[in-house]
Short mmCIF file of C-alpha atoms in Angstrom, two decimals:
data_model
loop_
_atom_site.label_atom_id
_atom_site.label_comp_id
_atom_site.label_asym_id
_atom_site.label_seq_id
_atom_site.Cartn_x
_atom_site.Cartn_y
_atom_site.Cartn_z
CA MET A 42 94.82 96.51 119.74
CA ARG A 43 94.89 97.84 123.22
CA ALA A 44 97.71 98.87 125.55
CA LEU A 45 97.21 100.46 129.09
CA ILE A 46 100.76 102.02 129.83
CA GLN A 47 102.13 102.85 133.02
CA ARG A 48 105.65 104.93 133.83
CA VAL A 49 107.40 102.74 136.39
CA ARG A 50 110.26 103.19 138.49
CA GLN A 51 110.34 99.57 138.37
CA ALA A 52 107.92 96.38 137.72
CA CYS A 53 108.23 92.76 137.79
CA VAL A 54 105.94 89.96 136.91
CA GLU A 55 106.13 86.45 138.77
CA VAL A 56 104.56 83.06 137.74
CA ASP A 57 104.48 80.43 140.26
CA GLY A 58 106.84 82.51 142.88
CA GLN A 59 109.38 82.88 140.16
CA THR A 60 110.15 86.40 138.42
CA VAL A 61 110.01 85.92 134.72
CA GLY A 62 110.48 89.54 134.00
CA GLN A 63 111.73 92.42 135.26
CA ILE A 64 112.67 96.16 134.43
CA GLY A 65 113.78 99.18 136.23
CA PRO A 66 112.77 102.45 134.85
CA GLY A 67 110.64 102.44 132.00
CA LEU A 68 106.95 100.88 131.04
CA LEU A 69 104.88 98.77 132.17
CA VAL A 70 102.49 97.78 129.21
CA LEU A 71 99.32 95.46 129.42
CA LEU A 72 98.87 94.78 126.35
CA GLY A 73 95.23 93.69 125.08
CA ILE A 74 94.54 91.74 121.65
CA ARG A 75 91.75 91.75 119.66
CA ASN A 76 89.77 89.68 116.94
CA GLY A 77 91.14 90.90 113.72
CA ASP A 78 94.51 92.41 114.92
CA THR A 79 97.43 91.97 112.64
CA GLN A 80 101.10 92.97 113.02
CA ALA A 81 100.20 96.18 111.28
CA GLU A 82 98.34 97.41 114.24
CA ALA A 83 101.46 96.01 116.78
CA LYS A 84 103.71 98.38 114.70
CA TYR A 85 101.21 100.92 115.17
CA LEU A 86 101.19 100.68 118.87
CA VAL A 87 105.05 99.86 119.11
CA ASP A 88 105.47 103.06 117.46
CA LYS A 89 103.40 105.10 119.59
CA LEU A 90 104.38 103.70 122.66
CA VAL A 91 108.58 104.45 122.01
CA ASN A 92 108.11 107.68 121.05
CA LEU A 93 105.30 108.77 122.98
CA ARG A 94 106.69 111.76 125.22
CA ILE A 95 105.79 110.85 128.38
CA PHE A 96 109.38 111.39 130.50
CA GLU A 97 109.77 114.93 132.04
CA ASP A 98 112.56 116.95 131.11
CA ALA A 99 114.58 119.15 133.72
CA ALA A 100 111.80 121.47 133.67
CA GLY A 101 109.33 118.94 134.95
CA LYS A 102 107.33 118.81 130.99
CA PHE A 103 106.80 115.72 129.24
CA ASN A 104 109.40 115.92 126.69
CA HIS A 105 111.08 112.89 126.80
CA SER A 106 109.93 109.38 125.18
CA ALA A 107 110.96 106.31 125.75
CA LEU A 108 113.61 105.77 123.13
CA GLU A 109 115.25 109.02 124.14
CA ILE A 110 115.79 107.94 127.28
CA GLY A 111 116.51 104.22 126.76
CA ALA A 112 113.43 103.23 128.81
CA GLN A 113 112.87 99.72 129.89
CA VAL A 114 109.60 98.24 128.95
CA LEU A 115 108.11 94.95 130.59
CA VAL A 116 105.05 93.56 128.30
CA VAL A 117 102.06 91.20 129.70
CA SER A 118 99.49 89.96 127.87
CA GLN A 119 95.94 91.04 129.37
CA PHE A 120 92.92 89.82 127.12
CA THR A 121 90.78 91.50 129.69
CA LEU A 122 91.02 94.82 128.15
CA TYR A 123 88.62 93.55 125.82
CA GLY A 124 86.06 92.71 128.86
CA ASP A 125 82.54 93.63 128.32
CA SER A 126 80.60 94.45 131.52
CA ARG A 127 77.99 96.36 129.91
CA LYS A 128 75.57 93.70 130.48
CA GLY A 129 74.65 91.14 133.41
CA ARG A 130 77.34 90.56 136.19
CA ARG A 131 80.12 88.55 134.32
CA PRO A 132 82.14 90.16 131.77
CA SER A 133 82.14 89.07 128.44
CA PHE A 134 85.29 88.42 126.66
CA THR A 135 84.16 87.62 122.97
CA GLU A 136 86.03 90.88 121.49
CA ALA A 137 89.67 89.05 122.66
CA ALA A 138 91.30 87.30 120.25
CA PRO A 139 92.06 83.88 120.72
CA PRO A 140 95.12 82.45 122.16
CA LYS A 141 96.53 81.10 118.75
CA ILE A 142 96.04 84.71 117.05
CA SER A 143 97.02 86.76 120.11
CA GLU A 144 100.00 84.70 121.40
CA PRO A 145 102.13 85.40 118.25
CA LEU A 146 101.12 89.32 118.08
CA TYR A 147 102.18 89.24 121.51
CA GLU A 148 105.46 87.82 120.90
CA PHE A 149 105.73 90.06 117.59
CA PHE A 150 105.20 93.28 119.88
CA ALA A 151 107.85 92.31 122.52
CA GLU A 152 110.00 91.49 119.70
CA THR A 153 109.65 94.77 117.74
CA ILE A 154 110.30 96.75 120.62
CA ARG A 155 113.46 94.70 121.27
CA ARG A 156 114.43 95.60 117.63
CA LEU A 157 114.31 99.25 118.59
CA GLY A 158 117.41 99.10 121.42
CA LEU A 159 115.01 98.88 124.41
CA LYS A 160 115.30 96.33 126.96
CA THR A 161 112.38 94.48 126.87
CA GLU A 162 111.00 91.82 129.29
CA THR A 163 107.98 89.85 128.96
CA GLY A 164 105.22 87.65 131.32
CA ILE A 165 104.36 84.31 130.13
CA PHE A 166 101.72 84.23 127.84
CA GLY A 167 98.36 82.72 129.32
CA ALA A 168 99.94 82.19 132.65
CA ASN A 169 98.50 83.48 135.89
CA MET A 170 100.42 86.23 136.70
CA HIS A 171 101.32 88.50 140.00
CA VAL A 172 102.65 91.95 138.56
CA ASN A 173 104.37 94.16 140.84
CA LEU A 174 105.03 98.02 139.86
CA VAL A 175 105.93 101.34 141.26
CA ASN A 176 104.08 103.61 139.14
CA GLU A 177 105.79 106.99 138.59
CA GLY A 178 103.67 110.40 138.68
CA PRO A 179 101.45 108.23 138.35
CA VAL A 180 101.29 108.45 134.65
CA THR A 181 99.09 105.69 133.24
CA LEU A 182 97.35 105.82 129.31
CA MET A 183 95.11 103.79 127.34
CA LEU A 184 96.57 103.48 123.47
CA GLU A 185 94.46 101.82 121.07
CA LYS A 186 94.61 101.21 117.22
CA GLU A 187 91.22 99.95 116.00
CA VAL A 188 91.41 97.60 112.99
CA GLU A 189 91.58 99.19 109.60
CA ALA A 190 88.01 98.53 107.91
#
């Protein structure tokens, strides 16, 4: 499972011209789910995400986590995080989990963050979405949890 996270001042996701998810200061999470991922990988990434110290203190140092500051979170499904473009000119997405597996894990991921008390919005799984954001910093990080063998 991969989560590309961006610290944002604000972010929103639109489907067919309608805003379906919107946040203020916090984190935009583009979530990719791979074949073999389970709730264990989702729980690990949620814990890492909400406790990662990437918000600045008064001295400008990364000393606060999303949980500490009550950040808002926008989670958007993005199977293309598992795109493999090493061969040819068209990426392969064979590592990405099919919707019947990835959609429940995506929903579980977002709900797990909500249960921790952070306002959490989502896009619409499988929809063609337009994501708008104001990146703060900019701060962009990749979090990943490989399936345990």
